[in-house]
Short mmCIF file of C-alpha atoms and ligand atoms in Angstrom, two decimals:
data_model
loop_
_atom_site.label_atom_id
_atom_site.label_comp_id
_atom_site.label_asym_id
_atom_site.label_seq_id
_atom_site.Cartn_x
_atom_site.Cartn_y
_atom_site.Cartn_z
CA MET A 1 -17.80 -21.41 -6.75
CA THR A 2 -20.72 -23.56 -5.60
CA THR A 3 -20.81 -27.33 -5.51
CA ASP A 4 -23.37 -27.19 -8.28
CA THR A 5 -21.03 -25.62 -10.82
CA THR A 6 -18.36 -28.24 -10.18
CA GLY A 7 -20.96 -30.93 -10.85
CA THR A 8 -19.13 -33.33 -8.56
CA ALA A 9 -21.01 -33.98 -5.39
CA ALA A 10 -24.50 -34.40 -6.80
CA ARG A 11 -25.95 -33.80 -3.37
CA ASP A 12 -29.39 -32.94 -4.66
CA GLY A 13 -29.98 -35.58 -7.29
CA GLU A 14 -28.38 -36.95 -10.39
CA PRO A 15 -24.86 -35.91 -11.47
CA ARG A 16 -24.77 -33.25 -14.15
CA PRO A 17 -24.55 -35.09 -17.54
CA GLY A 18 -21.09 -34.60 -19.02
CA GLY A 19 -19.70 -33.33 -15.69
CA PRO A 20 -16.94 -35.05 -13.72
CA ALA A 21 -19.45 -36.92 -11.53
CA ASP A 22 -20.76 -38.55 -14.72
CA SER A 23 -17.27 -39.43 -16.04
CA PRO A 24 -16.20 -43.02 -16.83
CA PHE A 25 -13.90 -42.92 -13.77
CA VAL A 26 -16.60 -41.94 -11.26
CA ARG A 27 -19.13 -44.24 -12.93
CA ALA A 28 -16.74 -47.22 -12.65
CA CYS A 29 -16.17 -46.37 -8.96
CA ARG A 30 -19.94 -46.47 -8.52
CA ARG A 31 -20.16 -49.77 -10.44
CA GLU A 32 -22.24 -48.16 -13.19
CA PRO A 33 -21.91 -48.96 -16.93
CA VAL A 34 -18.96 -47.23 -18.65
CA PRO A 35 -18.06 -46.55 -22.31
CA HIS A 36 -14.52 -47.82 -21.63
CA THR A 37 -12.46 -48.90 -18.64
CA PRO A 38 -11.14 -45.67 -17.10
CA VAL A 39 -7.42 -45.40 -16.39
CA TRP A 40 -5.12 -43.24 -14.26
CA PHE A 41 -1.76 -43.96 -12.65
CA MET A 42 -0.64 -43.49 -9.09
CA ARG A 43 2.29 -41.01 -9.19
CA GLN A 44 1.34 -40.03 -12.76
CA ALA A 45 2.42 -36.49 -11.86
CA GLY A 46 6.04 -36.72 -10.94
CA ARG A 47 9.51 -37.82 -11.71
CA SER A 48 8.79 -39.73 -14.91
CA LEU A 49 7.93 -36.43 -16.66
CA PRO A 50 10.67 -34.06 -17.91
CA GLU A 51 8.26 -31.12 -17.62
CA TYR A 52 7.83 -32.01 -13.92
CA ARG A 53 11.57 -32.28 -13.29
CA GLU A 54 12.01 -28.86 -14.86
CA ILE A 55 9.45 -27.22 -12.56
CA ARG A 56 10.90 -28.91 -9.47
CA ALA A 57 14.55 -28.13 -10.30
CA ASN A 58 14.77 -25.29 -7.79
CA VAL A 59 11.75 -25.87 -5.56
CA GLY A 60 11.65 -28.17 -2.53
CA MET A 61 8.97 -30.87 -2.35
CA LEU A 62 7.01 -29.43 0.59
CA GLU A 63 7.25 -25.93 -0.84
CA SER A 64 5.87 -27.13 -4.18
CA CYS A 65 2.93 -28.74 -2.35
CA ARG A 66 2.14 -25.38 -0.70
CA ARG A 67 2.08 -23.33 -3.91
CA PRO A 68 -1.35 -23.65 -5.57
CA ASP A 69 -0.03 -22.49 -8.95
CA LEU A 70 2.64 -25.21 -8.98
CA VAL A 71 0.28 -27.87 -7.61
CA ALA A 72 -2.20 -27.07 -10.37
CA GLU A 73 0.40 -27.10 -13.14
CA ILE A 74 2.03 -30.37 -11.97
CA THR A 75 -1.37 -32.05 -11.51
CA LEU A 76 -2.40 -31.09 -15.05
CA GLN A 77 0.80 -32.24 -16.79
CA PRO A 78 -0.05 -35.97 -17.02
CA VAL A 79 -3.66 -35.19 -17.98
CA ARG A 80 -2.50 -33.16 -20.97
CA ARG A 81 0.19 -35.62 -21.93
CA HIS A 82 -1.48 -39.02 -21.45
CA GLY A 83 -5.22 -38.35 -21.72
CA VAL A 84 -5.86 -40.21 -18.45
CA ASP A 85 -9.44 -40.41 -17.16
CA ALA A 86 -8.66 -38.68 -13.86
CA ALA A 87 -6.20 -36.23 -12.35
CA ILE A 88 -4.72 -36.79 -8.90
CA LEU A 89 -3.88 -33.82 -6.76
CA PHE A 90 -0.12 -33.29 -6.52
CA SER A 91 0.82 -33.39 -2.85
CA ASP A 92 2.29 -35.83 -0.34
CA ILE A 93 0.78 -37.85 2.49
CA VAL A 94 2.77 -35.91 5.09
CA VAL A 95 1.38 -32.48 4.05
CA PRO A 96 -1.56 -32.54 6.55
CA VAL A 97 0.72 -33.87 9.31
CA ALA A 98 3.07 -30.93 8.77
CA ALA A 99 0.03 -28.63 8.87
CA ALA A 100 -0.88 -30.25 12.21
CA GLY A 101 2.41 -28.98 13.63
CA VAL A 102 4.74 -31.96 13.21
CA ASP A 103 8.27 -30.82 12.34
CA LEU A 104 9.20 -32.76 9.21
CA ASP A 105 10.82 -32.46 5.82
CA ILE A 106 10.78 -34.44 2.60
CA VAL A 107 14.39 -35.29 1.85
CA PRO A 108 15.28 -35.92 -1.82
CA GLY A 109 15.97 -39.62 -2.47
CA THR A 110 14.81 -40.60 1.04
CA GLY A 111 11.27 -39.41 1.62
CA PRO A 112 9.60 -37.92 4.70
CA VAL A 113 11.90 -37.41 7.71
CA VAL A 114 10.42 -36.42 11.10
CA ALA A 115 12.60 -34.31 13.43
CA GLU A 116 11.23 -35.72 16.71
CA PRO A 117 9.62 -39.14 16.28
CA VAL A 118 6.49 -39.84 18.34
CA ARG A 119 7.25 -41.67 21.61
CA THR A 120 4.82 -40.41 24.28
CA ALA A 121 1.23 -39.32 24.91
CA GLU A 122 2.46 -35.71 24.98
CA ASP A 123 3.90 -36.18 21.48
CA VAL A 124 0.47 -37.37 20.32
CA GLU A 125 -1.32 -34.43 21.93
CA ARG A 126 0.99 -32.00 20.14
CA ILE A 127 -0.47 -33.18 16.80
CA ARG A 128 -3.10 -30.47 16.30
CA LEU A 129 -6.46 -30.97 14.67
CA ILE A 130 -6.62 -29.06 11.39
CA GLY A 131 -9.20 -27.09 9.45
CA ARG A 132 -9.34 -25.36 6.10
CA ASP A 133 -7.25 -22.40 7.22
CA ASP A 134 -4.35 -24.71 8.06
CA VAL A 135 -4.30 -26.08 4.50
CA SER A 136 -5.69 -23.12 2.54
CA TYR A 137 -3.14 -23.81 -0.23
CA VAL A 138 -4.76 -27.21 -0.82
CA ASP A 139 -8.24 -25.69 -0.85
CA GLU A 140 -7.06 -23.10 -3.37
CA ALA A 141 -5.23 -25.63 -5.57
CA VAL A 142 -8.29 -27.90 -5.75
CA ARG A 143 -10.53 -24.97 -6.75
CA LEU A 144 -8.09 -23.87 -9.46
CA LEU A 145 -7.91 -27.43 -10.76
CA VAL A 146 -11.63 -28.14 -10.75
CA ALA A 147 -12.17 -24.98 -12.83
CA GLU A 148 -9.39 -25.99 -15.22
CA LEU A 149 -10.20 -29.69 -15.57
CA GLY A 150 -13.82 -29.38 -16.76
CA ALA A 151 -15.22 -32.88 -17.28
CA THR A 152 -12.07 -34.65 -16.04
CA PRO A 153 -12.47 -35.67 -12.40
CA LEU A 154 -9.90 -34.71 -9.78
CA ILE A 155 -8.97 -37.28 -7.12
CA GLY A 156 -8.07 -36.00 -3.68
CA PHE A 157 -6.06 -38.17 -1.31
CA ALA A 158 -4.56 -38.70 2.12
CA GLY A 159 -2.37 -41.22 3.90
CA ALA A 160 -4.14 -43.72 6.16
CA PRO A 161 -3.45 -43.74 9.92
CA PHE A 162 -1.11 -46.77 9.87
CA THR A 163 1.11 -45.49 7.05
CA LEU A 164 1.27 -42.00 8.58
CA ALA A 165 1.97 -43.45 12.04
CA SER A 166 4.82 -45.47 10.58
CA TYR A 167 6.59 -42.30 9.36
CA LEU A 168 5.92 -40.51 12.66
CA VAL A 169 7.15 -43.35 14.86
CA GLU A 170 10.11 -44.45 12.73
CA GLY A 171 11.13 -40.88 11.99
CA GLY A 172 11.45 -41.79 8.32
CA PRO A 173 10.99 -44.60 5.81
CA SER A 174 11.42 -48.12 7.21
CA ARG A 175 11.70 -51.57 5.71
CA THR A 176 10.58 -53.51 8.79
CA HIS A 177 8.37 -50.96 10.60
CA ALA A 178 10.01 -52.35 13.74
CA LYS A 179 9.62 -49.28 15.97
CA THR A 180 6.05 -48.85 14.79
CA LYS A 181 5.16 -52.44 15.61
CA ALA A 182 7.01 -52.31 18.93
CA LEU A 183 4.83 -49.35 19.95
CA MET A 184 1.70 -51.05 18.61
CA TYR A 185 2.28 -54.29 20.54
CA GLY A 186 3.95 -52.79 23.60
CA GLN A 187 1.83 -49.67 24.20
CA PRO A 188 -1.52 -50.37 22.56
CA GLU A 189 -3.24 -47.45 24.28
CA LEU A 190 -0.68 -44.99 22.98
CA TRP A 191 -0.90 -46.61 19.56
CA HIS A 192 -4.67 -46.22 19.43
CA ALA A 193 -4.43 -42.61 20.67
CA LEU A 194 -1.93 -41.81 17.90
CA CYS A 195 -4.01 -43.46 15.18
CA ALA A 196 -7.24 -41.88 16.45
CA ARG A 197 -5.59 -38.46 16.26
CA LEU A 198 -4.24 -39.14 12.77
CA ALA A 199 -7.68 -40.34 11.67
CA GLU A 200 -9.22 -37.03 12.78
CA VAL A 201 -6.54 -35.02 10.96
CA THR A 202 -7.02 -37.14 7.85
CA LEU A 203 -10.80 -36.89 7.93
CA SER A 204 -10.65 -33.09 8.17
CA PHE A 205 -8.05 -32.93 5.40
CA LEU A 206 -10.20 -35.01 3.05
CA ARG A 207 -13.28 -32.94 3.91
CA VAL A 208 -11.41 -29.77 2.89
CA GLN A 209 -10.61 -31.37 -0.47
CA ILE A 210 -14.21 -32.57 -0.96
CA GLU A 211 -15.65 -29.15 -0.07
CA ALA A 212 -13.27 -27.60 -2.62
CA GLY A 213 -14.64 -29.92 -5.32
CA VAL A 214 -12.67 -33.17 -5.75
CA SER A 215 -14.72 -35.91 -7.43
CA ALA A 216 -13.28 -38.85 -5.45
CA VAL A 217 -10.78 -39.51 -2.69
CA GLN A 218 -8.14 -42.19 -2.23
CA LEU A 219 -6.85 -43.27 1.17
CA PHE A 220 -3.30 -44.65 0.79
CA ASP A 221 -2.35 -47.29 3.35
CA SER A 222 0.80 -48.07 1.42
CA TRP A 223 2.55 -50.01 4.17
CA ALA A 224 -0.43 -51.93 5.65
CA GLY A 225 0.86 -55.09 3.96
CA ALA A 226 3.46 -55.30 6.74
CA LEU A 227 0.71 -56.60 9.07
CA SER A 228 -1.07 -59.92 9.54
CA GLU A 229 -4.82 -59.84 9.05
CA ALA A 230 -5.44 -60.28 12.78
CA ASP A 231 -3.18 -57.34 13.68
CA TYR A 232 -4.61 -55.24 10.87
CA ARG A 233 -8.12 -55.83 12.17
CA ARG A 234 -7.13 -55.06 15.75
CA TYR A 235 -4.78 -52.11 15.37
CA VAL A 236 -5.58 -50.46 12.04
CA LEU A 237 -9.02 -51.20 10.64
CA PRO A 238 -10.95 -49.21 13.30
CA HIS A 239 -8.98 -46.07 12.45
CA SER A 240 -9.19 -46.41 8.67
CA THR A 241 -12.92 -46.99 9.20
CA THR A 242 -13.16 -43.67 11.09
CA VAL A 243 -11.86 -41.96 7.97
CA LEU A 244 -13.66 -43.85 5.20
CA SER A 245 -16.99 -44.41 6.92
CA GLY A 246 -16.78 -40.84 8.20
CA LEU A 247 -17.08 -39.72 4.57
CA ALA A 248 -20.12 -41.86 3.79
CA ASP A 249 -22.31 -38.75 3.48
CA ALA A 250 -19.81 -36.76 1.41
CA GLY A 251 -21.20 -37.81 -1.96
CA VAL A 252 -17.91 -38.84 -3.60
CA PRO A 253 -16.47 -42.34 -4.17
CA ARG A 254 -13.81 -43.48 -1.71
CA ILE A 255 -10.86 -45.62 -2.84
CA HIS A 256 -8.71 -47.57 -0.39
CA PHE A 257 -5.28 -48.81 -1.47
CA GLY A 258 -2.31 -50.62 0.01
CA VAL A 259 0.68 -52.64 -1.19
CA GLY A 260 1.26 -56.33 -0.34
CA THR A 261 -2.30 -56.58 0.93
CA ALA A 262 -3.38 -59.90 -0.65
CA GLU A 263 -4.19 -61.30 2.82
CA LEU A 264 -5.91 -58.06 3.87
CA LEU A 265 -8.21 -57.37 0.92
CA GLY A 266 -11.30 -58.72 2.70
CA ALA A 267 -10.59 -56.75 5.87
CA MET A 268 -9.67 -53.56 3.98
CA SER A 269 -12.91 -53.71 2.05
CA GLU A 270 -14.79 -53.50 5.38
CA ALA A 271 -13.38 -50.04 6.16
CA GLY A 272 -16.04 -48.30 4.07
CA ALA A 273 -14.48 -47.69 0.66
CA ASP A 274 -16.39 -48.00 -2.62
CA VAL A 275 -13.27 -49.14 -4.49
CA VAL A 276 -10.42 -51.33 -3.28
CA GLY A 277 -6.97 -50.89 -4.84
CA VAL A 278 -5.05 -54.09 -5.56
CA ASP A 279 -1.31 -54.44 -6.11
CA TRP A 280 0.17 -56.61 -8.90
CA ARG A 281 0.50 -59.73 -6.74
CA THR A 282 -3.18 -60.69 -6.81
CA PRO A 283 -5.06 -61.16 -10.11
CA LEU A 284 -8.17 -58.95 -10.17
CA ASP A 285 -10.59 -61.88 -10.49
CA VAL A 286 -9.08 -63.48 -7.37
CA ALA A 287 -9.07 -60.10 -5.60
CA THR A 288 -12.74 -59.61 -6.46
CA ARG A 289 -13.62 -62.88 -4.73
CA ARG A 290 -11.86 -61.66 -1.59
CA ILE A 291 -13.32 -58.15 -1.73
CA GLY A 292 -16.89 -59.17 -2.54
CA PRO A 293 -19.45 -58.23 -5.18
CA ASP A 294 -20.36 -54.81 -3.77
CA ARG A 295 -17.05 -53.04 -4.34
CA ALA A 296 -15.23 -51.94 -7.48
CA VAL A 297 -11.51 -52.72 -7.88
CA GLN A 298 -8.59 -50.58 -9.01
CA GLY A 299 -5.31 -51.83 -10.44
CA ASN A 300 -3.08 -53.63 -11.06
CA LEU A 301 -0.25 -53.57 -13.63
CA ASP A 302 3.17 -54.16 -12.09
CA PRO A 303 4.95 -50.78 -12.49
CA THR A 304 8.14 -52.57 -13.55
CA VAL A 305 6.34 -54.12 -16.55
CA LEU A 306 6.36 -50.61 -18.06
CA LEU A 307 10.15 -51.00 -18.37
CA ALA A 308 9.74 -54.16 -20.51
CA PRO A 309 9.34 -54.37 -24.31
CA TRP A 310 5.95 -53.13 -25.58
CA SER A 311 4.76 -56.65 -26.51
CA VAL A 312 5.05 -57.62 -22.82
CA VAL A 313 3.24 -54.46 -21.71
CA GLU A 314 0.46 -55.12 -24.21
CA THR A 315 -0.06 -58.73 -23.09
CA GLU A 316 -0.23 -57.68 -19.44
CA VAL A 317 -2.62 -54.76 -20.08
CA ARG A 318 -4.99 -57.07 -22.00
CA ARG A 319 -4.85 -59.67 -19.22
CA ILE A 320 -5.70 -57.07 -16.57
CA VAL A 321 -8.59 -55.56 -18.54
CA GLU A 322 -9.92 -59.10 -19.01
CA GLN A 323 -9.55 -60.11 -15.35
CA GLY A 324 -11.10 -56.78 -14.29
CA ARG A 325 -14.33 -57.90 -15.94
CA ALA A 326 -14.89 -60.21 -12.96
CA ALA A 327 -15.44 -57.12 -10.79
CA PRO A 328 -18.63 -55.01 -10.74
CA GLY A 329 -16.47 -51.99 -11.59
CA HIS A 330 -12.82 -51.66 -12.69
CA VAL A 331 -10.53 -48.63 -12.70
CA PHE A 332 -7.28 -49.49 -14.49
CA ASN A 333 -4.15 -48.41 -12.64
CA LEU A 334 -0.74 -49.71 -11.69
CA GLY A 335 -0.23 -51.92 -8.64
CA HIS A 336 1.81 -49.06 -7.10
CA GLY A 337 3.23 -45.74 -8.30
CA VAL A 338 4.93 -44.95 -11.61
CA LEU A 339 8.69 -45.52 -11.30
CA PRO A 340 10.87 -42.48 -12.07
CA GLU A 341 12.69 -44.30 -14.90
CA THR A 342 9.44 -45.04 -16.80
CA ASP A 343 9.28 -43.77 -20.38
CA PRO A 344 6.24 -41.42 -20.41
CA GLU A 345 5.43 -42.46 -23.98
CA VAL A 346 4.73 -45.98 -22.73
CA LEU A 347 2.21 -44.57 -20.25
CA THR A 348 0.45 -42.70 -23.05
CA ARG A 349 0.28 -45.90 -25.10
CA VAL A 350 -1.13 -47.83 -22.14
CA VAL A 351 -3.97 -45.31 -21.75
CA ALA A 352 -4.85 -45.64 -25.44
CA LEU A 353 -4.66 -49.43 -25.28
CA VAL A 354 -6.88 -49.74 -22.21
CA HIS A 355 -9.47 -47.51 -23.87
CA GLU A 356 -9.31 -49.39 -27.16
CA VAL A 357 -9.44 -52.90 -25.71
CA SER A 358 -12.22 -52.16 -23.24
CA ALA A 359 -14.38 -50.14 -25.67
CA ARG A 360 -14.21 -52.77 -28.40
CA ARG A 361 -15.26 -55.52 -26.01
CA ALA A 362 -18.13 -53.40 -24.65
CA GLU A 363 -19.58 -53.05 -28.17
CA ARG A 364 -19.51 -56.80 -28.70
CA GLY A 365 -21.05 -57.57 -25.33
O1 CP3 B 401 7.08 -38.53 -8.47
C1 CP3 B 401 7.47 -38.26 -7.33
O2 CP3 B 401 7.63 -39.12 -6.48
C2 CP3 B 401 7.87 -36.83 -7.02
C3 CP3 B 401 7.33 -36.11 -5.91
C4 CP3 B 401 7.31 -36.77 -4.57
C5 CP3 B 401 6.12 -37.15 -3.90
N1 CP3 B 401 6.45 -37.60 -2.66
C6 CP3 B 401 4.77 -36.97 -4.44
C7 CP3 B 401 3.69 -37.84 -3.98
C8 CP3 B 401 8.37 -37.06 -3.72
C9 CP3 B 401 9.85 -36.89 -3.98
C10 CP3 B 401 7.82 -37.59 -2.53
C11 CP3 B 401 8.56 -37.97 -1.31
C12 CP3 B 401 8.05 -39.19 -0.73
N2 CP3 B 401 7.01 -39.25 0.18
C13 CP3 B 401 8.42 -40.49 -1.06
C14 CP3 B 401 9.42 -40.86 -2.09
C15 CP3 B 401 10.81 -40.94 -1.62
C16 CP3 B 401 11.71 -41.07 -2.82
O3 CP3 B 401 12.37 -40.11 -3.16
O4 CP3 B 401 11.68 -42.15 -3.45
C17 CP3 B 401 7.62 -41.36 -0.30
C18 CP3 B 401 7.64 -42.85 -0.31
C19 CP3 B 401 6.74 -40.55 0.47
C20 CP3 B 401 5.65 -40.99 1.36
C21 CP3 B 401 4.44 -41.20 0.54
N3 CP3 B 401 3.86 -40.22 -0.26
C22 CP3 B 401 3.64 -42.36 0.46
C23 CP3 B 401 3.89 -43.67 1.18
C24 CP3 B 401 2.58 -42.06 -0.39
C25 CP3 B 401 1.42 -42.94 -0.75
C26 CP3 B 401 1.54 -43.46 -2.12
C27 CP3 B 401 2.63 -44.44 -2.36
O5 CP3 B 401 3.47 -44.16 -3.23
O6 CP3 B 401 2.63 -45.49 -1.71
C28 CP3 B 401 2.76 -40.73 -0.84
C29 CP3 B 401 1.83 -40.03 -1.71
C30 CP3 B 401 2.39 -39.20 -2.79
N4 CP3 B 401 3.57 -38.54 -2.81
C31 CP3 B 401 1.69 -38.90 -3.95
C32 CP3 B 401 2.50 -38.04 -4.70
C33 CP3 B 401 2.23 -37.37 -6.01
C34 CP3 B 401 0.32 -39.50 -4.12
C35 CP3 B 401 -0.52 -39.25 -5.19
C36 CP3 B 401 -0.19 -40.07 -6.43
O7 CP3 B 401 -0.29 -41.30 -6.38
O8 CP3 B 401 0.11 -39.44 -7.43
#
């Protein structure tokens, strides 16, 4: 399949009309006019869906990420069910790190667990650089999905160097990121070597996904909010910039997202993304002032609001669509991932409501 038939990259001119590169989602990322505010949900494919739980009943998480048929089916489930404006590849941020030779597993109820946490320069050097052959299952899954999705764009993703480094240094999930910060402050050279290596792995991993036809990429720096702005700028921003600015010529929008990043939004928007993801703590009009007029925003319904009565959900969705008008482009999303206990029917209703509210207002204006 050539890039031309996917209609995503638009390397030689305008996007194909009606193709994924001309979709409301990609147009909003590019700050172009849209027929309605596009909407997708982080973790839309996953534990909130009974059809997902059924597929995963006897298959481990990493194994499911390495089976293109399962990846494709799981990725498509929320698109069929909710009518979202974009699909996101089903995978995990540690998949490329495992492909780079790090011994790890994803433990149910815990998350990624690393057998031998990174402590030394030798540990860093053992993290191999990767190419398409190391993640051929991702390449294959993306190609299957692009063929299946038609006009609906597929978002590829990766974890950002800081968030990946946190798992590698802690050995697993951490509330304080204490070991990570101790290494960062105490052995800055080793820290920068680790993050530089992770940035190279991440850049290659995203290039594989883009070559295979994804219409956009999102770089998740989920735990960056643990840092002050000064430390973020010194220890993290250069490495996230390697990844995001390294994709400037790739022809697809780049989204950058973290949680608890109110104080970092300005700095994060300097890393080279076209769209900055915002969690629920910062209203989108305030976030837009921090991010600047030349970036679109994505967000930012509190995922726990979806557990509240519908009247509360409706009020919050309307508020967010309204505040998103302050930005030059708005992709509706949650402020973080869908919680497992979310009623999927509420998600479907949110998609319809976002479309309805934003389309009606566009006609008037
Ligand atoms: O819905 C699901 O969560 C089921 C599948 C699953 C994923 N990762 C998919 C995923 C599971 C069980 C994991 C393990 C895992 N990995 C966890 C959850 C631990 C648990 O059981 O509660 C965590 C926190 C990780 C590490 C991780 N993965 C992070 C920090 C991120 C970045 C996004 C975020 O949530 O902050 C990921 C990405 C990820 N894992 C995605 C998916 C489908 C990203 C794409 C998306 O948003 O859909």
